Coordinates of N, CA, C and O in Angstrom, one line a residue:
X1 N 81.7 45.8 -109.7 CA 81.4 44.4 -110.0 C 82.1 43.9 -111.2 O 82.5 42.8 -111.3
X2 N 82.2 44.8 -112.2 CA 82.9 44.4 -113.4 C 84.4 44.0 -113.2 O 84.8 43.0 -113.7
X3 N 85.0 44.8 -112.3 CA 86.4 44.4 -112.0 C 86.5 43.1 -111.2 O 87.3 42.3 -111.5
X4 N 85.6 42.9 -110.3 CA 85.5 41.7 -109.5 C 85.3 40.5 -110.5 O 86.0 39.5 -110.3
X5 N 84.4 40.6 -111.4 CA 84.2 39.5 -112.4 C 85.5 39.2 -113.2 O 85.8 38.1 -113.5
X6 N 86.2 40.3 -113.6 CA 87.4 40.1 -114.4 C 88.5 39.5 -113.6 O 89.2 38.6 -114.1
X7 N 88.6 39.9 -112.3 CA 89.7 39.3 -111.5 C 89.3 37.8 -111.2 O 90.2 36.9 -111.1
X8 N 88.0 37.5 -110.9 CA 87.6 36.2 -110.6 C 87.9 35.2 -111.7 O 88.1 34.0 -111.5
X9 N 87.9 35.7 -113.0 CA 88.2 34.8 -114.1 C 89.6 34.5 -114.3 O 90.0 33.7 -115.1
X10 N 90.5 35.1 -113.5 CA 91.9 34.9 -113.6 C 92.4 33.9 -112.6 O 92.2 34.0 -111.4
X11 N 93.0 32.8 -113.1 CA 93.5 31.7 -112.2 C 94.7 32.2 -111.3 O 95.7 32.7 -111.8
X12 N 94.5 32.2 -110.0 CA 95.5 32.6 -109.1 C 95.2 33.8 -108.3 O 95.9 34.2 -107.3
X13 N 94.1 34.5 -108.6 CA 93.6 35.7 -107.9 C 92.3 35.4 -107.3 O 91.4 34.8 -107.9
X14 N 92.1 35.9 -106.1 CA 90.8 35.7 -105.4 C 90.2 37.0 -105.0 O 90.8 37.7 -104.1
X15 N 89.2 37.4 -105.7 CA 88.6 38.7 -105.3 C 87.7 38.6 -104.0 O 87.4 37.5 -103.6
X16 N 87.3 39.8 -103.5 CA 86.4 39.7 -102.3 C 85.1 39.0 -102.6 O 84.6 39.1 -103.8
X17 N 84.6 38.4 -101.7 CA 83.3 37.7 -101.8 C 82.2 38.6 -101.2 O 82.3 39.1 -100.1
X18 N 81.2 38.9 -102.0 CA 80.1 39.7 -101.5 C 78.9 38.8 -101.4 O 78.5 38.1 -102.4
X19 N 78.3 38.8 -100.2 CA 77.1 38.0 -100.0 C 75.9 38.4 -100.9 O 75.8 39.6 -101.2
X20 N 75.1 37.4 -101.3 CA 74.0 37.7 -102.2 C 73.0 38.7 -101.5 O 72.8 38.6 -100.3
X21 N 72.6 39.6 -102.2 CA 71.7 40.7 -101.7 C 72.4 41.8 -101.0 O 71.8 42.7 -100.5
X22 N 73.8 41.8 -101.1 CA 74.6 42.9 -100.5 C 75.4 43.6 -101.6 O 75.6 43.1 -102.6
X23 N 75.8 44.8 -101.2 CA 76.7 45.5 -102.1 C 77.9 46.0 -101.2 O 77.8 45.9 -100.0
X24 N 78.9 46.5 -101.9 CA 80.0 47.0 -101.1 C 80.5 48.3 -101.7 O 80.6 48.4 -102.9
X25 N 80.9 49.2 -100.9 CA 81.6 50.4 -101.3 C 83.0 50.3 -100.7 O 83.2 50.4 -99.5
X26 N 83.9 50.1 -101.6 CA 85.3 49.8 -101.1 C 86.0 51.1 -100.8 O 86.2 52.0 -101.7
X27 N 86.6 51.1 -99.6 CA 87.6 52.1 -99.3 C 88.9 51.6 -100.0 O 89.6 52.3 -100.6
X28 N 89.2 50.4 -99.7 CA 90.3 49.7 -100.3 C 89.8 48.4 -100.9 O 89.1 47.7 -100.3
X29 N 90.2 48.1 -102.2 CA 89.7 46.9 -102.8 C 90.8 45.8 -102.7 O 91.9 46.0 -103.2
X30 N 90.5 44.7 -101.9 CA 91.5 43.7 -101.7 C 91.4 42.6 -102.7 O 90.4 42.2 -103.2
X31 N 92.6 42.0 -103.1 CA 92.7 40.8 -103.9 C 93.7 39.9 -103.2 O 94.8 40.3 -102.8
X32 N 93.2 38.7 -103.1 CA 94.1 37.7 -102.4 C 94.8 36.9 -103.5 O 94.2 36.5 -104.5
X33 N 96.1 36.7 -103.3 CA 96.9 35.9 -104.2 C 96.8 34.4 -103.7 O 97.0 34.1 -102.5
X34 N 96.5 33.5 -104.6 CA 96.5 32.1 -104.3 C 97.9 31.6 -104.4 O 98.5 31.4 -105.4
X35 N 98.6 31.5 -103.2 CA 100.0 31.2 -103.1 C 100.4 29.8 -103.7 O 101.5 29.6 -104.0
X36 N 99.4 29.0 -103.8 CA 99.7 27.7 -104.4 C 99.9 27.8 -105.9 O 100.5 26.9 -106.6
X37 N 99.4 28.9 -106.5 CA 99.5 29.1 -107.9 C 100.4 30.3 -108.3 O 100.9 30.4 -109.4
X38 N 100.7 31.2 -107.3 CA 101.6 32.3 -107.6 C 102.7 32.2 -106.6 O 102.5 32.2 -105.4
X39 N 103.9 32.0 -107.1 CA 105.1 31.7 -106.3 C 105.8 32.9 -105.8 O 106.9 32.7 -105.3
X40 N 105.3 34.1 -105.9 CA 105.9 35.3 -105.4 C 104.9 35.9 -104.3 O 103.7 35.7 -104.4
X41 N 105.5 36.6 -103.4 CA 104.6 37.2 -102.3 C 104.0 38.5 -102.8 O 104.2 38.9 -103.9
X42 N 103.2 39.0 -102.0 CA 102.4 40.2 -102.4 C 103.2 41.4 -102.7 O 102.9 42.2 -103.6
X43 N 104.4 41.5 -102.0 CA 105.3 42.7 -102.3 C 105.9 42.6 -103.7 O 106.0 43.5 -104.4
X44 N 106.4 41.4 -104.0 CA 106.9 41.1 -105.3 C 105.9 41.3 -106.4 O 106.1 41.9 -107.5
X45 N 104.7 40.7 -106.2 CA 103.6 40.8 -107.2 C 103.2 42.2 -107.4 O 103.0 42.6 -108.6
X46 N 103.1 43.0 -106.4 CA 102.7 44.4 -106.5 C 103.7 45.2 -107.3 O 103.3 46.0 -108.2
X47 N 104.9 44.9 -107.1 CA 106.0 45.7 -107.8 C 105.8 45.4 -109.3 O 105.9 46.3 -110.1
X48 N 105.6 44.1 -109.7 CA 105.4 43.8 -111.1 C 104.2 44.3 -111.7 O 104.2 44.9 -112.8
X49 N 103.0 44.2 -111.0 CA 101.8 44.6 -111.5 C 101.8 46.2 -111.6 O 101.2 46.7 -112.6
X50 N 102.4 46.9 -110.7 CA 102.4 48.3 -110.8 C 103.3 48.8 -112.0 O 103.1 49.8 -112.5
X51 N 104.3 48.0 -112.3 CA 105.1 48.3 -113.5 C 104.2 48.3 -114.8 O 104.6 48.9 -115.8
X52 N 103.1 47.6 -114.7 CA 102.2 47.6 -115.9 C 101.2 48.8 -115.9 O 100.3 48.8 -116.7
X53 N 101.4 49.7 -114.9 CA 100.6 50.9 -114.9 C 99.4 50.9 -114.0 O 98.5 51.8 -114.1
X54 N 99.2 49.9 -113.1 CA 98.1 49.9 -112.2 C 98.7 50.3 -110.8 O 99.9 50.3 -110.6
X55 N 97.8 50.7 -109.9 CA 98.3 51.2 -108.6 C 97.8 50.3 -107.5 O 96.6 50.4 -107.1
X56 N 98.6 49.4 -107.0 CA 98.3 48.5 -105.9 C 99.3 48.6 -104.8 O 100.5 48.9 -105.1
X57 N 98.9 48.3 -103.6 CA 99.8 48.2 -102.4 C 99.8 46.8 -101.9 O 98.8 46.1 -102.0
X58 N 101.0 46.4 -101.4 CA 101.1 45.0 -100.9 C 100.7 44.9 -99.4 O 101.0 45.8 -98.7
X59 N 100.1 43.8 -99.1 CA 99.8 43.4 -97.7 C 99.1 44.5 -96.9 O 98.6 45.5 -97.4
X60 N 99.0 44.1 -95.7 CA 98.4 45.1 -94.7 C 98.9 44.6 -93.3 O 99.3 43.4 -93.2
X61 N 98.8 45.4 -92.4 CA 99.2 45.1 -91.0 C 98.0 45.0 -90.2 O 97.2 45.9 -90.1
X62 N 97.8 43.8 -89.5 CA 96.6 43.7 -88.6 C 96.6 44.8 -87.6 O 97.7 45.3 -87.1
X63 N 95.5 45.3 -87.2 CA 95.3 46.5 -86.4 C 96.1 46.3 -85.1 O 96.8 47.2 -84.6
X64 N 96.0 45.1 -84.5 CA 96.7 44.9 -83.2 C 98.2 44.9 -83.3 O 98.9 44.9 -82.3
X65 N 98.8 44.9 -84.5 CA 100.2 44.9 -84.7 C 100.7 46.4 -84.9 O 101.9 46.6 -85.0
X66 N 99.8 47.3 -84.9 CA 100.2 48.7 -85.0 C 100.9 49.2 -83.7 O 100.6 48.6 -82.7
X67 N 101.8 50.2 -83.8 CA 102.5 50.6 -82.6 C 101.6 51.0 -81.4 O 102.0 50.7 -80.3
X68 N 100.5 51.5 -81.7 CA 99.6 51.9 -80.6 C 99.3 50.7 -79.7 O 99.3 50.8 -78.4
X69 N 99.1 49.6 -80.2 CA 98.7 48.4 -79.5 C 100.0 47.7 -79.0 O 100.0 47.1 -77.9
X70 N 101.1 47.7 -79.8 CA 102.3 47.0 -79.3 C 103.0 47.8 -78.2 O 103.5 47.1 -77.3
X71 N 102.9 49.1 -78.2 CA 103.5 49.9 -77.1 C 102.5 50.1 -75.9 O 102.9 50.5 -74.8
X72 N 101.3 49.9 -76.2 CA 100.2 50.0 -75.1 C 100.2 51.3 -74.4 O 100.1 51.4 -73.2
X73 N 100.3 52.4 -75.2 CA 100.3 53.7 -74.6 C 99.3 54.5 -75.4 O 99.5 54.8 -76.6
X74 N 98.2 54.9 -74.7 CA 97.2 55.7 -75.4 C 96.9 57.0 -74.6 O 97.0 58.1 -75.1
X75 N 96.6 56.8 -73.3 CA 96.3 58.0 -72.4 C 97.4 58.2 -71.5 O 97.6 57.5 -70.5
X76 N 98.2 59.2 -71.8 CA 99.4 59.5 -70.9 C 100.4 58.4 -70.9 O 100.6 57.7 -71.8
X77 N 101.1 58.2 -69.7 CA 102.2 57.3 -69.7 C 101.8 56.1 -68.7 O 102.7 55.3 -68.3
X78 N 100.6 55.9 -68.4 CA 100.2 54.8 -67.5 C 99.7 53.6 -68.2 O 99.4 52.6 -67.5
X79 N 99.7 53.6 -69.5 CA 99.3 52.4 -70.2 C 97.8 52.2 -70.4 O 97.4 51.1 -70.9
X80 N 97.0 53.1 -69.9 CA 95.6 53.0 -70.1 C 95.2 53.1 -71.5 O 95.7 53.8 -72.3
X81 N 94.2 52.3 -71.9 CA 93.4 51.4 -71.2 C 93.9 50.0 -71.1 O 93.3 49.1 -70.6
X82 N 95.1 49.7 -71.6 CA 95.7 48.4 -71.7 C 96.1 47.8 -70.4 O 96.0 46.6 -70.2
X83 N 96.8 48.6 -69.5 CA 97.3 48.0 -68.3 C 97.0 48.8 -67.1 O 97.7 48.7 -66.1
X84 N 96.0 49.6 -67.1 CA 95.7 50.4 -66.0 C 94.7 49.6 -65.0 O 94.2 48.6 -65.4
X85 N 94.5 50.1 -63.9 CA 93.7 49.4 -62.8 C 92.3 49.3 -63.2 O 91.6 48.5 -62.6
X86 N 91.8 50.1 -64.1 CA 90.4 50.0 -64.4 C 90.0 48.7 -65.0 O 88.9 48.2 -64.9
X87 N 90.9 48.0 -65.8 CA 90.6 46.8 -66.4 C 90.9 45.6 -65.6 O 90.2 44.6 -65.4
X88 N 92.1 45.6 -65.0 CA 92.5 44.6 -64.0 C 93.1 43.3 -64.6 O 93.3 42.4 -63.9
X89 N 93.3 43.3 -65.9 CA 93.9 42.1 -66.5 C 95.0 42.5 -67.5 O 95.0 43.6 -68.0
X90 N 95.9 41.6 -67.7 CA 97.0 41.9 -68.7 C 96.5 41.6 -70.1 O 95.9 40.5 -70.3
X91 N 96.7 42.5 -71.0 CA 96.3 42.3 -72.4 C 97.5 42.0 -73.2 O 98.5 42.8 -73.1
X92 N 97.5 41.0 -74.1 CA 98.6 40.7 -75.0 C 98.2 40.9 -76.4 O 97.2 40.3 -76.8
X93 N 99.0 41.6 -77.2 CA 98.8 41.7 -78.6 C 100.0 41.2 -79.3 O 100.4 41.8 -80.3
X94 N 100.6 40.1 -78.8 CA 101.8 39.6 -79.4 C 101.5 38.9 -80.7 O 100.4 38.5 -81.0
X95 N 102.6 38.8 -81.6 CA 102.4 38.1 -82.8 C 101.9 36.7 -82.6 O 102.3 36.1 -81.6
X96 N 101.1 36.2 -83.5 CA 100.5 34.9 -83.4 C 99.1 34.9 -82.8 O 98.4 33.9 -82.9
X97 N 98.6 36.1 -82.4 CA 97.3 36.3 -81.9 C 96.2 35.9 -82.9 O 95.3 35.2 -82.7
X98 N 96.5 36.4 -84.1 CA 95.6 36.1 -85.3 C 96.4 35.6 -86.5 O 96.7 36.4 -87.4
X99 N 96.8 34.4 -86.5 CA 97.8 33.9 -87.5 C 97.3 34.1 -88.9 O 98.1 34.4 -89.8
X100 N 96.0 33.9 -89.2 CA 95.5 34.0 -90.5 C 95.6 35.5 -91.0 O 96.1 35.8 -92.1
X101 N 95.2 36.4 -90.1 CA 95.4 37.8 -90.5 C 96.8 38.2 -90.7 O 97.1 39.0 -91.6
X102 N 97.7 37.7 -89.9 CA 99.2 38.0 -90.1 C 99.7 37.4 -91.4 O 100.5 38.0 -92.1
X103 N 99.2 36.2 -91.8 CA 99.6 35.6 -93.0 C 99.2 36.4 -94.2 O 99.8 36.4 -95.3
X104 N 98.1 37.1 -94.1 CA 97.5 37.9 -95.2 C 98.5 38.9 -95.8 O 98.4 39.3 -96.9
X105 N 99.4 39.4 -94.9 CA 100.3 40.4 -95.4 C 101.1 39.9 -96.6 O 101.6 40.7 -97.5
X106 N 101.3 38.6 -96.8 CA 102.0 38.1 -97.9 C 101.1 37.6 -99.0 O 101.6 37.2 -100.1
X107 N 99.8 37.7 -98.8 CA 98.8 37.2 -99.7 C 97.9 38.2 -100.3 O 97.1 37.9 -101.2
X108 N 97.8 39.4 -99.7 CA 96.8 40.3 -100.1 C 97.4 41.6 -100.7 O 98.4 42.1 -100.2
X109 N 96.8 42.0 -101.8 CA 97.2 43.3 -102.4 C 95.9 44.2 -102.4 O 94.8 43.6 -102.5
X110 N 96.1 45.5 -102.3 CA 94.9 46.4 -102.2 C 95.1 47.6 -103.1 O 96.2 48.0 -103.4
X111 N 94.0 48.2 -103.5 CA 94.0 49.5 -104.2 C 92.9 50.4 -103.7 O 91.9 49.9 -103.2
X112 N 93.1 51.7 -104.0 CA 92.1 52.7 -103.7 C 91.4 53.1 -105.0 O 90.6 54.0 -105.0
X113 N 91.9 52.6 -106.1 CA 91.5 53.2 -107.4 C 90.2 52.6 -108.0 O 89.8 53.0 -109.1
X114 N 89.6 51.7 -107.3 CA 88.3 51.1 -107.8 C 87.2 52.0 -107.4 O 86.4 51.8 -106.5
X115 N 87.0 53.2 -108.1 CA 86.0 54.2 -107.8 C 86.0 55.2 -109.0 O 86.8 55.2 -109.8
X116 N 84.9 56.0 -109.0 CA 84.8 57.0 -110.1 C 86.1 57.9 -110.1 O 86.6 58.1 -109.0
X117 N 86.5 58.3 -111.2 CA 86.0 58.3 -112.5 C 86.5 57.1 -113.4 O 86.6 57.2 -114.6
X118 N 86.8 56.0 -112.8 CA 87.2 54.8 -113.5 C 86.2 54.4 -114.5 O 85.0 54.3 -114.2
X119 N 86.7 54.1 -115.8 CA 85.8 53.7 -116.8 C 85.9 52.2 -117.1 O 86.8 51.6 -116.6
X120 N 85.0 51.7 -117.8 CA 85.0 50.3 -118.2 C 86.4 50.0 -118.9 O 87.0 49.0 -118.7
X121 N 86.8 50.9 -119.8 CA 88.1 50.7 -120.5 C 89.2 50.7 -119.5 O 90.1 49.8 -119.6
X122 N 89.2 51.5 -118.4 CA 90.2 51.5 -117.4 C 90.3 50.1 -116.7 O 91.3 49.6 -116.5
X123 N 89.1 49.6 -116.4 CA 89.0 48.4 -115.7 C 89.5 47.2 -116.6 O 90.2 46.4 -116.1
X124 N 89.2 47.3 -117.8 CA 89.7 46.2 -118.8 C 91.2 46.3 -118.9 O 91.8 45.2 -118.9
X125 N 91.7 47.5 -118.9 CA 93.2 47.6 -118.9 C 93.8 47.0 -117.6 O 94.9 46.4 -117.7
X126 N 93.2 47.3 -116.5 CA 93.7 46.7 -115.2 C 93.7 45.2 -115.2 O 94.6 44.6 -114.9
X127 N 92.6 44.6 -115.7 CA 92.4 43.2 -115.7 C 93.5 42.6 -116.7 O 94.1 41.6 -116.4
X128 N 93.7 43.3 -117.8 CA 94.7 42.8 -118.8 C 96.1 42.9 -118.1 O 96.9 42.0 -118.4
X129 N 96.4 43.9 -117.4 CA 97.7 44.0 -116.7 C 97.9 42.8 -115.7 O 98.9 42.1 -115.7
X130 N 96.8 42.4 -115.0 CA 96.9 41.2 -114.1 C 97.1 40.0 -114.9 O 97.8 39.1 -114.6
X131 N 96.4 39.9 -116.1 CA 96.5 38.7 -116.9 C 97.9 38.5 -117.4 O 98.5 37.4 -117.3
X132 N 98.5 39.6 -117.8 CA 99.9 39.6 -118.3 C 100.9 39.1 -117.2 O 101.7 38.3 -117.4
X133 N 100.7 39.7 -116.0 CA 101.6 39.4 -114.9 C 101.4 37.9 -114.5 O 102.4 37.2 -114.2
X134 N 100.2 37.5 -114.4 CA 100.0 36.1 -114.1 C 100.6 35.1 -115.1 O 101.1 34.1 -114.7
X135 N 100.5 35.5 -116.3 CA 101.2 34.6 -117.4 C 102.6 34.5 -117.1 O 103.2 33.4 -117.1
X136 N 103.3 35.6 -116.8 CA 104.7 35.5 -116.5 C 105.1 34.9 -115.2 O 106.1 34.2 -115.0
X137 N 104.2 35.0 -114.2 CA 104.4 34.4 -112.9 C 104.4 32.9 -113.1 O 105.1 32.1 -112.4
X138 N 103.5 32.4 -114.0 CA 103.4 30.9 -114.2 C 104.7 30.4 -115.0 O 105.0 29.3 -114.9
X139 N 105.3 31.3 -115.7 CA 106.5 30.9 -116.5 C 107.7 31.0 -115.6 O 108.8 30.5 -115.9
X140 N 107.6 31.7 -114.5 CA 108.8 32.0 -113.6 C 109.6 30.7 -113.2 O 110.8 30.7 -113.4
X141 N 108.9 29.7 -112.8 CA 109.7 28.5 -112.4 C 110.6 27.9 -113.5 O 111.7 27.5 -113.4
X142 N 110.0 27.9 -114.7 CA 110.7 27.5 -115.9 C 111.9 28.4 -116.3 O 112.9 28.0 -116.7
X143 N 111.6 29.7 -116.2 CA 112.6 30.7 -116.5 C 113.8 30.5 -115.5 O 115.0 30.5 -115.9
X144 N 113.5 30.4 -114.2 CA 114.5 30.3 -113.2 C 115.3 29.0 -113.4 O 116.5 28.9 -113.4
X145 N 114.6 27.9 -113.7 CA 115.2 26.6 -114.0 C 116.1 26.6 -115.1 O 117.2 26.1 -115.1
X146 N 115.7 27.3 -116.2 CA 116.6 27.5 -117.4 C 117.8 28.2 -117.1 O 118.9 27.9 -117.7
X147 N 117.8 29.2 -116.3 CA 119.0 30.0 -116.0 C 120.0 29.2 -115.1 O 121.2 29.5 -115.1
X148 N 119.5 28.2 -114.4 CA 120.3 27.5 -113.5 C 121.1 26.4 -114.1 O 122.0 25.8 -113.6
X149 N 120.7 26.0 -115.4 CA 121.3 24.9 -116.1 C 122.5 25.4 -116.9 O 122.7 26.5 -117.3

């Protein structure tokens, strides 16, 4: 919760929302980039924030975009359960099926490091790394503009 509070206080980052009365045990902790405030994608952002000593991965691939679903082969070479006679319908997992999920690959970064033995000091250093990167992300348009003149 301490990390979520720290991330929520930073303009441009959107931490996960936990419903009142609920808790969460994260396998992967996601942070969404507010693309109207951060002009770089998740891959670029992750590269920069990781240079500050934190460990994040960019984006994710929706489950239906994984090779198992795209090639539709699970049991043998007959295409079951995707195209075998038991179901009787054609199943499509083509791009565009879930456009919001697909868009998230450019907007979400995740980490596995939000767990013990992480200390409060570790969390504060991570939040500070994000603060620093966000500061420079906001300066980026001016920096680029200055180099073009």
